[in-house]
């Protein structure tokens, strides 16, 4: 069993997201270590893209901060090397397909394997276009983590789920990333549709920011993903130490909320 | 609408280019759109209604005008101008919008959204939305709302809401990002009317088909006037909708040279350019695999052109394919050359064309003298230039009180 699937066995998983290089190299390394130590089961590292069409204003702004610090794909790989000296938390990259395409599918997935990055979340690579990347991902043991949206019909959900490895990223609602106060999609039905065809764990993302929301989502799925809310903490932290403390406190709160769900469901 | 015989367009691919690289949230909507288009393409009632709108509302067929003064002055090939500038709303954009909006209506959509660069596609979309009684919201980069203020007001007059996009480089690319994001948020009642032959399948195919009325007409018109096919077709290329429409019905006539004119801005050797096919490389962006101006990491580059309509870092996938196979040639035209041509055609033919179209005219000025007098060029005048007069005056250092 691969290391991503494994983390969902112990408890409801908490997956945090930061943009690599936001606001600089050393800060990202420190933030990822803080997020891992505070109880994140997986950390998603965003490789910034010039035109992040699936992302809302919070993450767009983070990408700009990362570019201001001259973040390149190669620098992100160096960050992973530095992160790995301090934590073995499972890591996945979240980025847009052009970044992977330009690096070269084979070279990119090979590099992920060497660095101990377990998977890729690529919002603009739907099922129909995955065949060009999948052989290389398979060869180097990199999970292609698919997204399933509220608009996906049942047959399509099941087609995507059958091919999934690692975990399945369930998009909570329409639109782009960013905090929401109200999530209305019938996620229970959506996840039941996935459950019918696969045991690969599910994690819900897009919009989750309060511990209460995280707990509600953890009742439905195997894990929750928090992105924009963490990025917001980074944007508003006055010093790196201050941000690390704020991140630790935030992850602890969410962790506590979803652990209650794990205990209640066991 | 004319469907061209082009086997390579199967499954939205033009060779290796094209595809549907788009978030999962939009995939189902794109599949519905593809199915609806495939259905109505063969539906005679739909086709009749579209044909009537094109002829009775949009003023088609557009003239194929023999530019005698230009021909004499340049002293080479005979020059014909395909007058898309005479269409209702002043550009070729209306051809495609009528098609897509009619399809949207058939699909039960009550609201349309669109991106626009120079504002011509936005104006066309706002116009047709007004005609069909649909809600309309237009996304336009802030740099473009500033330099095309007249078109912004036209859209508002037509009842559309115009969003000035302040992210990124604030031009056409950023307007597309914003419109795509809005569509991701709300697609159940909303159709995205793509203005260029770009984006995920089925947009490049639909836009090509709806715009191919240009070459369907020009082919019949030139055969009537000259009893033969032209030697060259020249059109400007940003995303490439007027060019692909001008080329479509000649692609299978290899004796007809197809030439696309890109915006070189300050020059293709400078970073201030939008000459994608000359300076770009393969990539995946805005839903398609194609050629893009980008850095070695795949970050999309800021682009520049005097023309808001050609100011785009990519090009439609079919153009990428035509360039790769050598079926079409693409050349860069600088701001200076385009402005000279803008003034030249005004003075020689009494036509104020769009600054976008002036890029094609500029190449005709270079090409015609090198050709024999019995040869023929058709130059596509994609739009009229009223919208550009103030900007050109400014370029020439003339201050006019608008």
XYZ file of C-alpha atoms in Angstrom:
668
model
C 0.000 0.000 0.000
C 1.382 3.406 -0.841
C 2.250 6.022 1.751
C -0.626 8.340 0.824
C -3.344 5.737 1.205
C -1.670 4.621 4.426
C -2.183 7.903 6.284
C -5.964 7.631 5.951
C -5.923 4.278 7.789
C -4.958 5.759 11.139
C -7.455 8.589 11.375
C -9.307 11.238 9.378
C -6.546 12.891 7.404
C -5.719 16.562 7.543
C -4.091 17.844 4.369
C -2.620 21.320 4.342
C -1.561 23.409 1.402
C 1.033 26.130 0.936
C 2.473 27.783 -2.146
C 6.173 27.002 -2.469
C 8.193 30.190 -2.149
C 5.446 32.162 -0.388
C 6.848 34.474 0.784
C 10.333 32.946 0.320
C 12.369 29.739 0.272
C 13.267 29.508 3.970
C 9.800 30.482 5.140
C 8.215 27.710 3.065
C 10.586 25.127 4.523
C 9.774 26.344 8.062
C 6.009 26.475 7.382
C 5.872 22.952 5.967
C 7.806 21.616 8.971
C 5.459 23.482 11.339
C 2.373 22.167 9.520
C 3.742 18.610 9.653
C 4.729 18.781 13.319
C 1.341 20.233 14.275
C -0.448 17.243 12.824
C -0.864 17.541 9.051
C -0.929 14.070 7.550
C -0.049 15.244 4.047
C 1.268 18.601 2.858
C 0.398 19.837 -0.613
C 3.058 22.086 -2.019
C 1.832 24.397 -4.737
C 4.262 25.165 -7.530
C 3.252 28.720 -8.495
C 1.855 29.378 -11.959
C 1.480 32.677 -13.772
C -2.199 32.086 -14.586
C -3.781 29.874 -11.908
C -7.308 29.640 -13.368
C -8.596 27.225 -10.714
C -7.465 29.442 -7.857
C -9.139 32.335 -6.098
C -7.576 35.652 -5.022
C -5.886 34.301 -1.864
C -3.768 31.726 -3.702
C -3.248 34.003 -6.718
C -1.693 36.525 -4.347
C 0.497 33.789 -2.828
C 1.746 32.861 -6.308
C 2.715 36.485 -6.904
C 4.631 36.613 -3.606
C 6.466 33.434 -4.619
C 7.400 34.925 -7.992
C 8.642 38.032 -6.264
C 11.130 35.766 -4.487
C 12.178 34.325 -7.899
C 10.636 30.923 -7.292
C 11.265 28.510 -10.180
C 10.440 24.826 -10.578
C 14.070 23.978 -9.776
C 13.967 26.096 -6.589
C 10.827 24.242 -5.481
C 12.694 20.958 -5.838
C 15.472 22.418 -3.685
C 12.862 23.385 -1.071
C 11.688 19.783 -0.973
C 15.257 18.631 -0.381
C 15.526 21.076 2.527
C 12.115 20.005 3.896
C 13.156 16.354 3.771
C 16.074 17.067 6.120
C 13.514 17.909 8.812
C 10.370 15.884 8.186
C 9.215 12.787 6.369
C 5.587 13.993 6.085
C 4.063 12.739 2.817
C 4.218 15.489 0.196
C 2.310 16.054 -3.013
C 2.674 18.814 -5.586
C -0.265 20.863 -6.730
C 0.418 22.670 -9.970
C -0.854 23.338 -13.478
C -0.086 21.010 -16.339
C 2.100 23.473 -18.268
C 4.689 23.437 -15.463
C 4.945 19.640 -15.653
C 4.794 19.609 -19.466
C 7.631 22.119 -19.832
C 9.864 20.259 -17.372
C 9.107 17.061 -19.264
C 6.708 14.398 -18.000
C 9.431 11.810 -17.545
C 11.949 14.155 -15.952
C 9.352 15.656 -13.623
C 7.931 12.387 -12.314
C 11.428 10.939 -11.959
C 12.471 13.971 -9.939
C 9.388 13.609 -7.725
C 10.342 10.012 -6.996
C 13.947 10.975 -6.144
C 12.748 13.718 -3.784
C 10.118 11.600 -2.086
C 7.126 13.491 -3.448
C 4.272 10.979 -3.596
C 1.697 12.521 -5.882
C 0.498 15.218 -8.224
C -2.720 17.218 -8.136
C -3.180 18.964 -11.489
C -6.450 20.895 -11.696
C -6.298 21.409 -15.468
C -5.581 17.782 -16.345
C -8.967 16.025 -16.485
C -9.338 12.271 -16.991
C -9.448 12.539 -20.793
C -5.997 14.143 -20.955
C -4.195 12.052 -18.333
C -2.916 9.369 -20.682
C 0.083 11.413 -21.784
C 1.363 11.712 -18.206
C 0.139 8.485 -16.593
C 2.737 6.055 -18.022
C 5.564 8.122 -16.491
C 3.728 8.589 -13.198
C 3.201 4.828 -13.029
C 6.798 4.086 -13.934
C 8.113 6.203 -11.059
C 5.353 5.355 -8.598
C 3.830 8.847 -8.488
C 0.102 8.998 -7.697
C -2.038 11.060 -10.058
C -4.634 12.409 -7.653
C -7.827 13.136 -9.568
C -10.380 15.826 -8.804
C -14.085 15.110 -8.747
C -16.458 18.083 -8.954
C -20.072 18.748 -7.938
C -20.891 18.848 -11.661
C -19.473 15.391 -12.398
C -22.280 12.922 -13.243
C -22.321 9.461 -11.630
C -20.822 7.524 -14.558
C -18.036 10.032 -14.822
C -17.378 10.014 -11.061
C -16.992 6.268 -11.191
C -14.762 6.313 -14.269
C -12.437 8.772 -12.524
C -12.560 6.938 -9.188
C -11.621 3.603 -10.750
C -8.366 5.049 -12.054
C -7.482 6.889 -8.851
C -4.516 6.040 -6.654
C -3.315 7.810 -3.501
C -6.494 9.685 -2.702
C -9.366 11.403 -4.472
C -9.702 15.170 -4.239
C -13.397 15.992 -3.895
C -14.128 19.577 -4.902
C -16.696 20.839 -2.397
C -18.431 23.408 -4.551
C -18.483 25.301 -7.830
C -15.926 27.952 -8.599
C -12.310 28.490 -7.639
C -10.347 27.929 -4.420
C -11.019 30.261 -1.510
C -12.843 30.287 1.797
C -16.608 29.775 1.797
C -19.060 30.011 4.661
C -21.616 27.743 3.118
C -21.055 24.478 1.218
C -24.254 23.214 -0.348
C -23.208 20.387 -2.633
C -24.648 16.981 -1.789
C -21.260 15.579 -0.912
C -22.706 12.583 0.883
C -24.241 11.236 -2.326
C -21.125 12.105 -4.303
C -18.880 10.189 -1.923
C -21.246 7.228 -1.832
C -20.924 7.082 -5.627
C -17.168 6.951 -5.284
C -17.359 4.306 -2.517
C -19.302 1.986 -4.815
C -16.294 1.539 -7.090
C -13.131 2.098 -5.053
C -11.529 1.949 -1.618
C -9.148 4.778 -2.462
C -9.651 7.411 0.274
C -11.450 10.690 -0.368
C -10.544 14.155 0.854
C -12.738 17.221 0.504
C -11.223 20.567 -0.402
C -12.186 24.073 -1.653
C -13.598 26.518 0.857
C -12.953 24.767 4.167
C -11.592 27.129 6.812
C -13.219 26.712 10.243
C -12.559 23.689 12.500
C -16.325 23.166 12.570
C -16.507 22.972 8.752
C -13.549 20.584 8.761
C -15.339 18.334 11.255
C -18.511 18.344 9.158
C -16.529 17.383 6.048
C -14.585 14.722 7.986
C -17.890 13.078 8.837
C -18.471 12.573 5.121
C -15.002 11.873 3.767
C -11.699 10.309 4.826
C -9.920 13.623 4.991
C -10.101 17.365 4.578
C -7.895 19.729 2.596
C -7.298 23.292 3.747
C -5.545 25.691 1.375
C -6.627 29.300 1.218
C -7.148 29.574 5.002
C -3.537 28.490 5.612
C -2.267 30.744 2.849
C -4.176 33.569 4.507
C -2.299 32.938 7.798
C 0.978 33.167 5.894
C -0.122 36.390 4.181
C -1.062 38.037 7.453
C 1.798 36.838 9.680
C 4.124 39.640 10.770
C 7.248 37.479 11.183
C 8.108 33.915 10.227
C 8.099 32.851 13.885
C 4.718 34.464 14.349
C 3.366 32.691 11.285
C 4.773 29.337 12.402
C 3.017 29.757 15.760
C -0.236 30.764 14.094
C -0.042 27.781 11.713
C 0.677 25.412 14.593
C -2.259 26.755 16.547
C -4.592 26.596 13.527
C -3.620 23.026 12.577
C -4.011 21.946 16.196
C -7.557 23.334 16.292
C -8.568 21.628 13.043
C -6.781 18.459 14.102
C -8.714 18.349 17.382
C -12.017 18.932 15.612
C -11.547 16.145 13.074
C -10.018 13.730 15.596
C -13.294 13.890 17.493
C -14.949 12.655 14.317
C -12.410 9.833 13.984
C -13.121 8.714 17.550
C -16.884 9.038 17.186
C -16.876 6.990 13.978
C -14.654 4.236 15.372
C -21.795 27.974 -41.325
C -19.511 25.812 -43.362
C -17.986 22.648 -42.086
C -14.618 22.031 -43.586
C -13.257 18.652 -44.521
C -10.498 18.389 -42.084
C -9.857 14.943 -40.723
C -7.310 16.099 -38.193
C -9.979 17.844 -36.140
C -11.193 14.492 -34.786
C -11.709 14.593 -31.018
C -10.651 18.175 -30.811
C -7.078 17.485 -31.895
C -5.148 19.169 -34.682
C -2.183 16.859 -34.864
C -0.903 16.932 -31.280
C -2.469 20.347 -30.606
C -5.847 21.110 -29.071
C -7.483 18.954 -26.403
C -9.484 19.768 -23.277
C -7.111 20.739 -20.477
C -9.682 22.272 -18.194
C -10.790 21.840 -14.567
C -13.098 18.913 -13.847
C -15.883 21.318 -12.827
C -16.207 22.406 -16.485
C -15.658 19.058 -18.222
C -19.271 17.944 -18.121
C -20.441 21.306 -19.448
C -17.922 21.095 -22.299
C -19.151 17.621 -23.156
C -22.752 18.877 -23.201
C -21.692 21.754 -25.426
C -19.883 19.425 -27.817
C -22.899 17.140 -28.059
C -25.266 20.074 -28.612
C -23.027 21.523 -31.308
C -22.709 18.183 -33.109
C -26.479 17.910 -33.046
C -27.399 21.422 -34.209
C -24.659 21.487 -36.816
C -26.816 18.999 -38.723
C -30.146 20.521 -37.751
C -31.662 22.300 -40.750
C -33.909 24.544 -38.653
C -30.907 25.782 -36.667
C -28.903 26.319 -39.830
C -31.718 28.227 -41.501
C -32.155 30.483 -38.502
C -28.426 31.160 -38.342
C -28.270 31.840 -42.072
C -31.146 34.324 -41.799
C -29.494 36.133 -38.916
C -26.182 36.326 -40.771
C -27.789 37.722 -43.916
C -30.582 39.871 -42.522
C -29.117 41.060 -39.248
C -25.344 40.971 -39.698
C -25.310 42.203 -43.316
C -23.804 39.168 -44.973
C -22.478 38.267 -47.411
C -19.702 40.785 -46.909
C -18.251 42.404 -50.032
C -15.159 41.168 -51.773
C -13.873 44.513 -52.947
C -11.212 44.988 -55.636
C -8.790 47.533 -54.177
C -7.783 49.144 -57.439
C -5.894 52.082 -55.947
C -3.784 49.881 -53.690
C -3.186 47.466 -56.539
C -1.963 50.280 -58.817
C 0.106 51.895 -56.130
C 1.872 48.713 -55.060
C 2.371 47.660 -58.685
C 2.122 43.900 -58.298
C -0.602 41.361 -57.522
C -4.294 42.281 -57.718
C -5.557 43.005 -54.219
C -9.028 42.131 -53.045
C -10.310 43.114 -49.616
C -12.811 40.884 -47.838
C -14.883 43.513 -46.080
C -15.708 41.997 -42.663
C -15.483 45.579 -41.401
C -18.874 46.185 -43.032
C -20.640 43.631 -40.855
C -23.057 44.791 -38.209
C -20.985 45.740 -35.108
C -17.998 46.367 -37.346
C -16.021 43.147 -37.331
C -16.001 39.442 -38.138
C -16.744 38.638 -34.484
C -20.523 38.736 -35.047
C -20.362 35.625 -37.311
C -19.227 33.454 -34.428
C -21.305 35.104 -31.736
C -24.539 34.575 -33.660
C -23.678 30.886 -33.982
C -22.645 30.331 -30.375
C -25.450 32.434 -28.887
C -28.059 30.642 -30.987
C -26.638 27.359 -29.735
C -26.731 28.678 -26.154
C -30.389 29.588 -26.603
C -31.139 26.086 -27.891
C -29.352 24.679 -24.826
C -31.682 26.702 -22.586
C -29.070 29.196 -21.372
C -30.350 32.597 -20.271
C -27.040 34.293 -19.610
C -23.872 34.693 -21.672
C -20.364 35.687 -20.611
C -17.374 36.482 -22.797
C -13.839 37.820 -22.754
C -12.771 40.599 -25.045
C -9.496 42.201 -26.073
C -10.126 45.139 -28.385
C -13.774 45.020 -27.407
C -15.094 43.842 -30.782
C -16.049 40.404 -29.487
C -17.534 41.972 -26.376
C -19.608 44.359 -28.477
C -20.769 41.522 -30.743
C -21.723 39.398 -27.727
C -23.547 42.293 -26.032
C -25.367 42.987 -29.307
C -26.598 39.455 -29.819
C -27.481 39.117 -26.115
C -29.631 42.241 -26.487
C -31.272 40.795 -29.597
C -31.952 37.436 -27.923
C -32.992 38.935 -24.579
C -30.162 37.265 -22.662
C -28.176 38.624 -19.706
C -24.627 39.501 -20.668
C -21.395 40.048 -18.748
C -18.108 40.886 -20.442
C -14.596 40.486 -19.019
C -11.964 42.878 -20.312
C -8.454 43.621 -19.057
C -8.032 47.007 -17.452
C -5.342 48.054 -19.940
C -7.856 47.350 -22.691
C -10.810 49.099 -21.028
C -8.506 52.124 -20.845
C -7.356 52.048 -24.467
C -10.737 50.983 -25.907
C -13.028 53.181 -23.827
C -15.421 53.696 -26.729
C -16.139 49.971 -27.024
C -16.662 49.724 -23.254
C -19.384 52.325 -23.503
C -20.903 50.608 -26.541
C -21.242 47.399 -24.533
C -22.895 49.264 -21.688
C -25.324 50.911 -24.114
C -26.251 47.425 -25.286
C -27.123 46.436 -21.740
C -24.053 44.404 -20.846
C -22.141 44.562 -17.598
C -18.419 45.078 -18.221
C -15.892 43.790 -15.690
C -12.521 45.518 -15.793
C -10.000 42.767 -14.950
C -7.103 43.936 -12.799
C -5.212 40.660 -12.336
C -1.980 39.721 -14.145
C -1.006 41.888 -17.092
C -4.608 43.159 -17.375
C -5.030 42.243 -21.064
C -6.867 39.604 -23.101
C -5.207 36.601 -21.412
C -6.307 37.848 -18.001
C -9.823 38.530 -19.277
C -10.020 34.892 -20.419
C -8.814 33.726 -16.978
C -11.532 35.797 -15.303
C -14.271 34.628 -17.673
C -13.231 30.982 -17.216
C -13.321 31.435 -13.447
C -16.796 32.913 -13.643
C -17.926 29.990 -15.822
C -16.503 27.538 -13.245
C -18.668 29.287 -10.686
C -21.835 29.267 -12.746
C -22.389 27.179 -15.848
C -25.888 25.775 -15.407
C -27.639 28.834 -16.871
C -24.587 30.458 -18.447
C -22.846 29.957 -21.788
C -19.279 31.059 -22.333
C -19.063 32.636 -25.777
C -15.411 32.188 -26.721
C -14.290 34.901 -29.111
C -11.289 33.328 -30.725
C -10.400 29.937 -32.177
C -8.738 29.097 -28.887
C -9.538 27.340 -25.620
C -10.612 23.770 -24.971
C -12.457 21.643 -27.528
C -15.099 22.281 -28.898
C -14.341 26.027 -29.024
C -11.566 26.037 -31.653
C -13.708 23.843 -33.924
C -16.941 25.796 -33.374
C -15.297 29.166 -33.874
C -13.550 27.897 -37.025
C -16.810 26.548 -38.414
C -18.812 29.690 -37.632
C -16.095 31.944 -39.060
C -15.541 29.824 -42.160
C -18.464 31.670 -43.739
C -15.759 34.235 -44.628
C -13.848 31.869 -46.907
C -16.970 30.154 -48.154
C -18.125 33.510 -49.491
C -14.740 34.749 -50.667
C -14.165 31.567 -52.644
C -17.462 31.936 -54.508
C -16.875 35.672 -54.959
C -13.354 35.359 -56.359
C -14.394 32.539 -58.694
C -17.131 34.797 -60.010
C -14.884 37.843 -60.366
C -11.677 36.210 -61.596
C -12.704 32.676 -62.603
C -9.859 31.344 -60.492
C -8.683 30.888 -56.922
C -6.452 33.513 -55.300
C -2.709 32.964 -54.925
C -2.601 34.142 -51.350
C -4.897 34.840 -48.404
C -3.588 37.275 -45.809
C -5.198 37.765 -42.395
C -4.125 38.977 -38.967
C -3.716 36.450 -36.126
C -4.136 36.965 -32.412
C -5.971 33.884 -31.196
C -6.726 33.429 -34.879
C -10.487 33.462 -35.481
C -10.670 35.713 -38.536
C -7.600 34.021 -40.000
C -8.926 30.485 -39.572
C -12.256 31.604 -41.021
C -10.451 33.169 -43.983
C -8.298 30.059 -44.498
C -10.792 27.254 -43.810
C -12.196 26.703 -47.284
C -8.778 26.977 -48.933
C -6.871 24.570 -46.697
C -7.449 21.768 -49.160
C -6.297 23.935 -52.102
C -2.508 23.754 -51.672
C -1.957 26.245 -54.521
C -3.431 28.981 -52.313
C -0.822 30.372 -49.950
C -2.152 31.069 -46.442
C -0.413 33.817 -44.486
C -1.154 34.854 -40.916
C 0.163 38.175 -39.603
C 1.020 38.260 -35.925
C 1.615 41.345 -33.813
C 5.366 41.787 -33.434
C 4.853 44.836 -31.207
C 8.194 46.621 -30.888
C 9.853 43.755 -32.795
C 10.043 39.972 -32.484
C 13.570 40.180 -31.052
C 12.285 42.306 -28.157
C 10.235 41.160 -25.143
C 7.553 43.657 -26.217
C 5.921 41.344 -28.722
C 2.916 39.083 -29.223
C 4.375 37.059 -32.114
C 3.526 33.651 -30.679
C 4.330 31.424 -33.640
C 7.679 33.067 -34.317
C 8.851 33.337 -30.732
C 6.806 30.820 -28.748
C 7.151 27.160 -27.803
C 4.808 24.239 -27.160
C 2.751 24.389 -24.021
C -0.654 23.788 -22.436
C -2.755 26.742 -21.366
C -6.335 28.002 -21.516
C -7.542 24.480 -22.132
C -5.424 23.709 -25.181
C -2.062 22.343 -26.191
C -0.608 24.855 -28.620
C 2.223 27.354 -29.000
C 2.677 30.002 -26.303
C 5.004 32.816 -25.354
C 6.395 31.559 -22.047
C 9.581 31.143 -20.073
C 11.535 27.902 -19.724
C 9.490 26.890 -16.647
C 6.213 27.299 -18.542
C 5.176 30.574 -16.920
C 3.095 32.476 -19.472
C 4.873 35.629 -20.593
C 3.422 39.124 -20.541
C 2.869 40.198 -24.134
C 2.679 43.490 -25.896
C 1.109 44.937 -29.025
C -0.438 48.253 -29.947
C -3.435 46.157 -30.917
C -5.602 45.017 -28.015
C -7.129 42.343 -30.250
C -3.807 40.657 -31.054
C -2.320 41.021 -27.592
C -2.454 37.312 -26.679
C 0.410 34.975 -25.638
C -1.029 31.949 -27.434
C -2.609 30.979 -30.714
C -5.446 28.634 -31.671
C -4.407 24.969 -31.956
C -5.305 24.699 -35.631
C -2.913 27.543 -36.455
C -0.185 25.785 -34.463
C -0.872 22.727 -36.581
C -0.965 24.650 -39.895
C 2.338 26.289 -38.948
C 3.970 23.003 -37.983
C 2.900 21.237 -41.177
C 3.930 24.268 -43.235
C 0.471 24.636 -44.763
C 0.311 28.227 -43.544
C 3.068 30.774 -42.956
C 3.081 33.259 -40.113
C 4.900 36.578 -40.138
C 5.390 39.321 -37.582
C 4.268 42.906 -38.195
C 5.511 45.648 -35.867
C 3.441 48.448 -34.334
C 5.139 50.936 -36.667
C 4.348 48.903 -39.774
C 0.737 48.417 -38.667
C 0.206 52.120 -37.978
C 1.747 53.007 -41.364
C -0.630 50.542 -43.051
C -3.585 51.919 -41.063
C -2.848 55.375 -42.510
C -1.980 54.020 -45.955
C -5.258 52.185 -46.560
C -7.206 55.187 -45.247
C -5.512 57.467 -47.775
C -5.417 55.111 -50.774
C -8.767 53.338 -50.458
C -10.739 55.576 -48.123
C -11.107 52.769 -45.579
C -10.317 53.172 -41.895
C -9.713 49.590 -40.841
C -9.092 48.139 -37.396
C -5.491 48.285 -36.177
C -5.664 44.466 -35.993
C -6.563 44.259 -39.713
C -3.852 46.831 -40.490
C -1.314 44.112 -39.581
C -2.590 42.134 -42.581
C -2.587 45.224 -44.797
C 1.027 45.887 -43.786
C 2.072 42.474 -45.042
C 0.124 42.932 -48.279
C 2.151 46.105 -48.811
C 5.320 44.014 -48.657
C 4.021 41.026 -50.581
C 2.065 42.508 -53.497
C 5.008 44.283 -55.202
C 6.937 40.996 -55.236
C 4.129 39.196 -57.079
C 3.147 39.249 -60.763
C 0.278 41.398 -61.983
C -1.778 38.346 -62.912
C -1.637 37.030 -59.361
C -4.297 37.650 -56.729
C -4.212 38.368 -52.996
C -7.278 38.379 -50.754
C -6.668 40.417 -47.630
C -9.160 39.977 -44.818
C -10.231 43.287 -43.346
C -11.455 41.806 -40.100
C -12.857 45.014 -38.644
C -13.318 48.725 -38.915
C -11.082 51.237 -37.197
C -13.328 53.791 -35.543
C -12.384 52.334 -32.161
C -8.679 52.911 -32.896
C -8.686 56.490 -34.135
C -7.981 58.051 -30.738
C -5.161 55.581 -29.965
C -3.504 56.099 -33.363
C -3.684 59.871 -32.939
C -1.971 59.451 -29.591
C 0.678 57.186 -31.177
C 1.369 60.000 -33.645
C 1.565 62.525 -30.820
C -1.729 64.204 -31.697
C -3.974 65.141 -28.807
C -7.643 64.922 -29.687
C -10.406 65.949 -27.424
C -12.761 62.954 -27.317
